[in-house]
Amino acid sequence: MSRYNFKITEGQWQKNWEETRCFNVKEDDTLPKYYVLEMFPYPSGRIHMGHVRNYTLGDVVARYKKAKGFNVLHPMGWDAFGLPAENAAIANKVLPAVWTKENINTMRQQLKSMGFSYDWDREIATCDPDYFVHEQRMFIDFIKAGIAYRKKSWVNWDPQENTVLANEQVIDGRGWRSNALVEKKELTQWFLKISDFGDELLESIKSLGRWPDRVKTMQENWIGRSEGMRIEFNIVNSKDKIEVFSTRADTLFGASFCAIAANHPIAIELGQNNDRLAGFISKCNSLGTSEAQIETAEKEGFDTGLRVNHPIIDDKTIPVFIANFVLIEYGTGAIFGCPAHDQRDLDFARKYDLEVVPVVAPEDADLNDFNIDKIAYTGNGVHINSGFLNGTSIDEAKEIMAQTLEKNGSGKREVTYRLRDWGISRQRYWGCPIPIINCTECGPVPVPDEQLPILLPEDINFDDPGNPLENHATWKKVDCPECGQPALRETDTFDTFFESSWYFARFCSPTSPDGLIKNNVNYWLPVDQYIGGVEHAVLHLLYSRFFTRALNKCGYIDLKEPFSGLVTQGMICHETYKNADGQWLFPDEVVNKGGDKFINQLDGQDVIRGRSEKMSKSKKNVVDPEIIISDYGADTARLFMLSDSPPDRDLDWTESGVEGAWKYINKLWRMVDAPKNNLLHEMIEEPKTLDIEMLEIKQKIHQTIQLVGSDIERFHFNKAIARVRELTNILDSVDAEQSNNSWIYQEGCKTIIRLLNPIIPHITEELWKKLGYETFLAETPWPEHDPSLLTKDNVVIGVQVNGKNRGQIELPKDCDQSLAESLGLNLEGVIRAVANKKIKKIIYVTNRILNVVV
RNA sequence: GCGGACGUGGCGGAACUGGUAGACGCGCAGCGUUGAGGUCGCUGUCCUCGCAAGAGGGUGGAAGUUCGAGUCUUCUCGUCCGCACCA
């Protein structure tokens, strides 16, 4: 018996698959297609465990579907533009293009060593001009179709570095490198009109059958359609008015103030003559651009001194505040506050000592006793203190109020969305150049098609602050394509979500100079199974859904929904370690001395073990996949990734779990390779009759085939593995050398090998070969189960007394109640539990349970 | 702050539409095998009490619906993810 040498075997099979082009595909109308796609990686340098998990999940599906007879497209590529390449350029003086290319080469090798079944001929990198030339064309078509437009919007501005900062580069309101206070700056930027598609994107969520509900809910909430009213408040002693949007016009009688955003035109105007107000506005602006920051900041307001007339109550006026929690992007950038029924408004009213008038009370409330203190009442109820609305429900009141406001001309019904248009301009070098030339005479002019692609210049330096494209001496200087006068290129590049919004379509015709080819796209799309992290649940997935519709509108493709099935995977976690000084330690710097005792391998000092957290470089709780691959092999890594946790949950990476997977692989090898078993190169005939024990094993084999198949279909890989292990344990206890057993033993081993092939492809190929087969397991059809072997004649059910388990009885399948009762009531445990008590009722559920109620 | 999830032995997790909670694996314990080289095999293992038969308790917590709740309902606590320029 030989030891399993995974190093040789895994490399050999990877070579075999590659040389035979086993996983390269073509369109073939005679076969059903299946497109498996995992979210492509950003080439950050080396693959991490999150990649390994993501791509293992996809590979199981791809290999399984291939075995099930599908024509499987399973491609891989690189989301190659992005900020880290620029950071590397600044830190290490490497060109982003060079850095990225090197990373891709490393990571490609790493992925190959995992044995993933990619069609590498379809590899794409988004920083390749052959890729991004098409999105430059798309963008120009978007302009023509009215999907792309320019407007002003705010960015985080680092005044010291003269750079726009990403949200993650702003730490506590300061630039991450300069530590300078970040300002907000308004720039003219390009946007895509995703809001035009809001209703469609919302409606169509219903059609996404194989998407997780939580992702669908998150997208619905993100789009945030709300029906309400636009209401006018006239400013006292002025012709101007403030328009607010509200979904609770029914609470208008309780309005005690209006609040407008700091960037609201009225606020800006007032600020020009009022230094204190200008100071407040700039304080609001320093809050940053992220919604989380704005919403968690303490609610503050500034009384403008203006008052507005209440649109319903004749001689009532209410004050106008500027408030830091009112967003200019949402609704009209102004609200009316009804403190009694909105917690945020209530907090605000208490802080600034504003009136609180309850206008809705719970139906059973004692009105003399109903008042609002610190908790707003947001529930259902009946209107009070509301003039003509008194006594009505919230829904009735909304309708009556809508009619009233429409009649007197101070309001109209409106639907608004939380969803904002997608800003795609980035003031960065390492991205796809926006193909526009700005001419003082002609305005923004699209670059003529024959001049595409617009390439990035390579003679750049990152020493000067700001965008290298902007700083470049000559790159931006061109003549206007329309009037011929000197003009300037756009020096902004696309948001990198632009590239990832259509790459799945590019994989269908990855090398075509004509971009997306309808025949190919129509054959392969939609993606049947898309797999990636939950962190993309909203943005990437929503942008891709929108982009697909935009491409459809411009005639590029025929479909509207790009991903018919989606699985989102959880994160990889690992224990954290700190030394006494509170510094983080890498797992391989730490040794477990048994139990809870951990020491630092270098200095022998005690190490504090922390709880398991998401693997991150900052906490050093990372394990490099390459070490696992070289120590245990790809199959072990793959098996462990799938064994314990279901894909959508977080996975704890543990050394002992890896050991467990490793032991199983070696056990499998021994079971097939043990020389006495006559398994090698000798097909054993199935005996004409099987004794009862062997028949039961045969049934178990077929049950396992059936269950593993359905488990894989439903992404229950951990269960599939558990079932195969069960079968392995049963088979392992069979004395294979006994001649009446050898057939079932061989049959069982073959089944296990075939069922595990998508999960651990290398060792199973090798064992398959050892069993005498000459064709690849990767090209062998999935085993089929015999339905007649799935059911047993008898069932064991539980017998309960008052819902408490008191014993089991074995019954013929589907037997009737009288037999079950007669057996069940005579069980010792049941007799004891019933004792002298009177039997009230007996509940019998066929094949499930017998419950005696006393 | 808003939105979305998750919570079951010492640990990762099973439990299909409410029907014997703890499959499978890890760890641990005992026994055996091996003893140059990541051992291997068998048995046991939810907790408490008991030598045992058995009894009682048990799915973050509290309440509810039901003959029966890990699963359904309400409240509550804890942890995590997203929030539009990280990808």
Short mmCIF file of N, CA and C in Angstrom, two decimals, chain A residues 687-768:
data_model
loop_
_atom_site.label_atom_id
_atom_site.label_comp_id
_atom_site.label_asym_id
_atom_site.label_seq_id
_atom_site.Cartn_x
_atom_site.Cartn_y
_atom_site.Cartn_z
N PRO A 687 -23.30 -10.07 -7.52
CA PRO A 687 -23.87 -11.40 -7.27
C PRO A 687 -25.37 -11.40 -7.58
N LYS A 688 -25.89 -12.58 -7.93
CA LYS A 688 -27.31 -12.66 -8.29
C LYS A 688 -28.19 -12.34 -7.10
N THR A 689 -27.77 -12.83 -5.94
CA THR A 689 -28.55 -12.49 -4.74
C THR A 689 -27.63 -11.84 -3.72
N LEU A 690 -28.24 -10.92 -2.96
CA LEU A 690 -27.49 -10.25 -1.90
C LEU A 690 -28.14 -10.61 -0.57
N ASP A 691 -27.31 -10.89 0.42
CA ASP A 691 -27.95 -11.14 1.71
C ASP A 691 -28.48 -9.81 2.25
N ILE A 692 -29.25 -9.91 3.31
CA ILE A 692 -30.00 -8.74 3.78
C ILE A 692 -29.08 -7.57 4.12
N GLU A 693 -27.94 -7.91 4.70
CA GLU A 693 -27.00 -6.87 5.10
C GLU A 693 -26.46 -6.13 3.86
N MET A 694 -26.11 -6.90 2.84
CA MET A 694 -25.56 -6.30 1.62
C MET A 694 -26.63 -5.51 0.89
N LEU A 695 -27.86 -6.02 0.94
CA LEU A 695 -28.95 -5.29 0.30
C LEU A 695 -29.14 -3.93 0.97
N GLU A 696 -29.02 -3.93 2.28
CA GLU A 696 -29.18 -2.67 2.99
C GLU A 696 -28.08 -1.68 2.60
N ILE A 697 -26.89 -2.19 2.41
CA ILE A 697 -25.81 -1.29 1.98
C ILE A 697 -26.09 -0.77 0.58
N LYS A 698 -26.60 -1.67 -0.26
CA LYS A 698 -26.93 -1.23 -1.62
C LYS A 698 -27.99 -0.13 -1.58
N GLN A 699 -28.96 -0.31 -0.70
CA GLN A 699 -29.99 0.73 -0.56
C GLN A 699 -29.36 2.04 -0.08
N LYS A 700 -28.45 1.89 0.86
CA LYS A 700 -27.78 3.08 1.39
C LYS A 700 -27.02 3.81 0.28
N ILE A 701 -26.37 3.04 -0.58
CA ILE A 701 -25.64 3.64 -1.70
C ILE A 701 -26.58 4.48 -2.56
N HIS A 702 -27.72 3.88 -2.87
CA HIS A 702 -28.63 4.59 -3.77
C HIS A 702 -29.29 5.78 -3.09
N GLN A 703 -29.58 5.62 -1.79
CA GLN A 703 -30.11 6.78 -1.06
C GLN A 703 -29.08 7.91 -1.06
N THR A 704 -27.83 7.52 -0.87
CA THR A 704 -26.78 8.54 -0.81
C THR A 704 -26.66 9.27 -2.16
N ILE A 705 -26.71 8.50 -3.24
CA ILE A 705 -26.65 9.15 -4.57
C ILE A 705 -27.76 10.17 -4.70
N GLN A 706 -28.95 9.75 -4.32
CA GLN A 706 -30.10 10.65 -4.47
C GLN A 706 -29.95 11.89 -3.60
N LEU A 707 -29.59 11.67 -2.34
CA LEU A 707 -29.53 12.79 -1.40
C LEU A 707 -28.37 13.75 -1.71
N VAL A 708 -27.24 13.19 -2.09
CA VAL A 708 -26.09 14.05 -2.39
C VAL A 708 -26.43 14.95 -3.59
N GLY A 709 -27.09 14.36 -4.58
CA GLY A 709 -27.50 15.15 -5.75
C GLY A 709 -28.40 16.31 -5.33
N SER A 710 -29.41 16.01 -4.53
CA SER A 710 -30.32 17.10 -4.17
C SER A 710 -29.64 18.09 -3.22
N ASP A 711 -28.73 17.59 -2.39
CA ASP A 711 -27.99 18.52 -1.52
C ASP A 711 -27.14 19.48 -2.33
N ILE A 712 -26.46 18.96 -3.35
CA ILE A 712 -25.63 19.83 -4.17
C ILE A 712 -26.49 20.85 -4.90
N GLU A 713 -27.62 20.41 -5.42
CA GLU A 713 -28.52 21.34 -6.12
C GLU A 713 -28.92 22.48 -5.20
N ARG A 714 -29.08 22.18 -3.92
CA ARG A 714 -29.54 23.22 -2.99
C ARG A 714 -28.40 23.88 -2.21
N PHE A 715 -27.19 23.63 -2.63
CA PHE A 715 -26.02 24.23 -1.98
C PHE A 715 -25.83 23.76 -0.54
N HIS A 716 -26.32 22.57 -0.22
CA HIS A 716 -26.07 22.01 1.11
C HIS A 716 -24.87 21.09 1.05
N PHE A 717 -23.73 21.68 0.74
CA PHE A 717 -22.54 20.84 0.53
C PHE A 717 -22.10 20.16 1.81
N ASN A 718 -22.27 20.85 2.93
CA ASN A 718 -21.88 20.24 4.21
C ASN A 718 -22.69 18.97 4.48
N LYS A 719 -23.95 18.99 4.11
CA LYS A 719 -24.78 17.80 4.30
C LYS A 719 -24.40 16.71 3.32
N ALA A 720 -24.12 17.11 2.10
CA ALA A 720 -23.71 16.13 1.09
C ALA A 720 -22.47 15.39 1.58
N ILE A 721 -21.53 16.12 2.14
CA ILE A 721 -20.29 15.51 2.62
C ILE A 721 -20.59 14.59 3.81
N ALA A 722 -21.45 15.05 4.71
CA ALA A 722 -21.82 14.22 5.87
C ALA A 722 -22.42 12.90 5.42
N ARG A 723 -23.24 12.93 4.38
CA ARG A 723 -23.87 11.70 3.90
C ARG A 723 -22.83 10.76 3.28
N VAL A 724 -21.90 11.33 2.55
CA VAL A 724 -20.87 10.49 1.96
C VAL A 724 -20.00 9.88 3.06
N ARG A 725 -19.75 10.65 4.08
CA ARG A 725 -18.95 10.11 5.20
C ARG A 725 -19.69 8.97 5.89
N GLU A 726 -21.00 9.12 6.02
CA GLU A 726 -21.79 8.04 6.60
C GLU A 726 -21.62 6.76 5.79
N LEU A 727 -21.75 6.92 4.48
CA LEU A 727 -21.59 5.76 3.61
C LEU A 727 -20.18 5.19 3.74
N THR A 728 -19.21 6.08 3.82
CA THR A 728 -17.83 5.63 3.98
C THR A 728 -17.67 4.80 5.25
N ASN A 729 -18.26 5.27 6.35
CA ASN A 729 -18.16 4.53 7.60
C ASN A 729 -18.78 3.16 7.50
N ILE A 730 -19.91 3.09 6.83
CA ILE A 730 -20.58 1.79 6.68
C ILE A 730 -19.69 0.85 5.87
N LEU A 731 -19.17 1.36 4.78
CA LEU A 731 -18.36 0.54 3.89
C LEU A 731 -17.07 0.10 4.59
N ASP A 732 -16.56 0.98 5.40
CA ASP A 732 -15.30 0.71 6.08
C ASP A 732 -15.45 -0.45 7.05
N SER A 733 -16.68 -0.66 7.52
CA SER A 733 -16.87 -1.76 8.46
C SER A 733 -17.19 -3.08 7.75
N VAL A 734 -17.26 -3.03 6.42
CA VAL A 734 -17.48 -4.26 5.65
C VAL A 734 -16.13 -4.98 5.46
N ASP A 735 -16.13 -6.26 5.67
CA ASP A 735 -14.91 -7.02 5.40
C ASP A 735 -14.84 -7.30 3.91
N ALA A 736 -14.07 -6.45 3.22
CA ALA A 736 -14.09 -6.47 1.77
C ALA A 736 -13.47 -7.74 1.20
N GLU A 737 -12.69 -8.44 2.01
CA GLU A 737 -12.01 -9.60 1.46
C GLU A 737 -12.90 -10.82 1.38
N GLN A 738 -13.97 -10.77 2.08
CA GLN A 738 -14.94 -11.87 1.95
C GLN A 738 -15.55 -11.79 0.57
N SER A 739 -15.56 -12.85 -0.18
CA SER A 739 -15.93 -12.75 -1.58
C SER A 739 -17.37 -12.28 -1.78
N ASN A 740 -18.29 -12.63 -0.86
CA ASN A 740 -19.65 -12.12 -1.09
C ASN A 740 -19.78 -10.64 -0.82
N ASN A 741 -18.76 -10.06 -0.20
CA ASN A 741 -18.84 -8.63 0.09
C ASN A 741 -18.10 -7.78 -0.92
N SER A 742 -17.23 -8.37 -1.69
CA SER A 742 -16.31 -7.53 -2.44
C SER A 742 -17.03 -6.70 -3.50
N TRP A 743 -18.10 -7.24 -4.04
CA TRP A 743 -18.80 -6.43 -5.05
C TRP A 743 -19.37 -5.15 -4.43
N ILE A 744 -20.06 -5.33 -3.31
CA ILE A 744 -20.70 -4.15 -2.71
C ILE A 744 -19.64 -3.15 -2.27
N TYR A 745 -18.52 -3.66 -1.81
CA TYR A 745 -17.45 -2.78 -1.37
C TYR A 745 -16.93 -1.96 -2.55
N GLN A 746 -16.69 -2.66 -3.65
CA GLN A 746 -16.20 -1.94 -4.83
C GLN A 746 -17.24 -0.95 -5.33
N GLU A 747 -18.48 -1.40 -5.36
CA GLU A 747 -19.57 -0.54 -5.82
C GLU A 747 -19.66 0.73 -4.95
N GLY A 748 -19.55 0.51 -3.64
CA GLY A 748 -19.62 1.63 -2.71
C GLY A 748 -18.48 2.60 -2.91
N CYS A 749 -17.27 2.08 -3.05
CA CYS A 749 -16.11 2.95 -3.24
C CYS A 749 -16.26 3.77 -4.52
N LYS A 750 -16.68 3.09 -5.59
CA LYS A 750 -16.87 3.80 -6.85
C LYS A 750 -17.87 4.94 -6.69
N THR A 751 -18.93 4.66 -5.97
CA THR A 751 -19.96 5.69 -5.79
C THR A 751 -19.41 6.88 -5.03
N ILE A 752 -18.70 6.57 -3.96
CA ILE A 752 -18.12 7.66 -3.16
C ILE A 752 -17.20 8.53 -4.02
N ILE A 753 -16.37 7.86 -4.80
CA ILE A 753 -15.43 8.60 -5.65
C ILE A 753 -16.17 9.50 -6.63
N ARG A 754 -17.23 8.96 -7.19
CA ARG A 754 -17.96 9.75 -8.18
C ARG A 754 -18.70 10.92 -7.52
N LEU A 755 -19.28 10.65 -6.35
CA LEU A 755 -20.03 11.71 -5.68
C LEU A 755 -19.12 12.82 -5.17
N LEU A 756 -17.91 12.46 -4.83
CA LEU A 756 -17.02 13.47 -4.27
C LEU A 756 -16.19 14.19 -5.33
N ASN A 757 -16.28 13.71 -6.57
CA ASN A 757 -15.44 14.32 -7.60
C ASN A 757 -15.57 15.85 -7.72
N PRO A 758 -16.78 16.39 -7.68
CA PRO A 758 -16.85 17.87 -7.79
C PRO A 758 -16.18 18.56 -6.62
N ILE A 759 -16.09 17.89 -5.49
CA ILE A 759 -15.57 18.52 -4.28
C ILE A 759 -14.06 18.35 -4.19
N ILE A 760 -13.60 17.10 -4.35
CA ILE A 760 -12.16 16.83 -4.30
C ILE A 760 -11.74 16.15 -5.61
N PRO A 761 -11.56 16.96 -6.64
CA PRO A 761 -11.41 16.39 -7.99
C PRO A 761 -10.11 15.62 -8.22
N HIS A 762 -9.03 15.99 -7.55
CA HIS A 762 -7.75 15.37 -7.88
C HIS A 762 -7.68 13.92 -7.40
N ILE A 763 -7.90 13.70 -6.12
CA ILE A 763 -7.75 12.34 -5.59
C ILE A 763 -8.79 11.41 -6.21
N THR A 764 -9.98 11.93 -6.49
CA THR A 764 -11.00 11.06 -7.05
C THR A 764 -10.64 10.65 -8.48
N GLU A 765 -10.05 11.57 -9.25
CA GLU A 765 -9.57 11.19 -10.59
C GLU A 765 -8.52 10.07 -10.48
N GLU A 766 -7.63 10.25 -9.52
CA GLU A 766 -6.53 9.29 -9.38
C GLU A 766 -7.07 7.92 -8.98
N LEU A 767 -8.02 7.91 -8.04
CA LEU A 767 -8.58 6.63 -7.60
C LEU A 767 -9.41 5.98 -8.72
N TRP A 768 -10.08 6.80 -9.47
CA TRP A 768 -10.88 6.32 -10.61
C TRP A 768 -9.96 5.59 -11.60
#
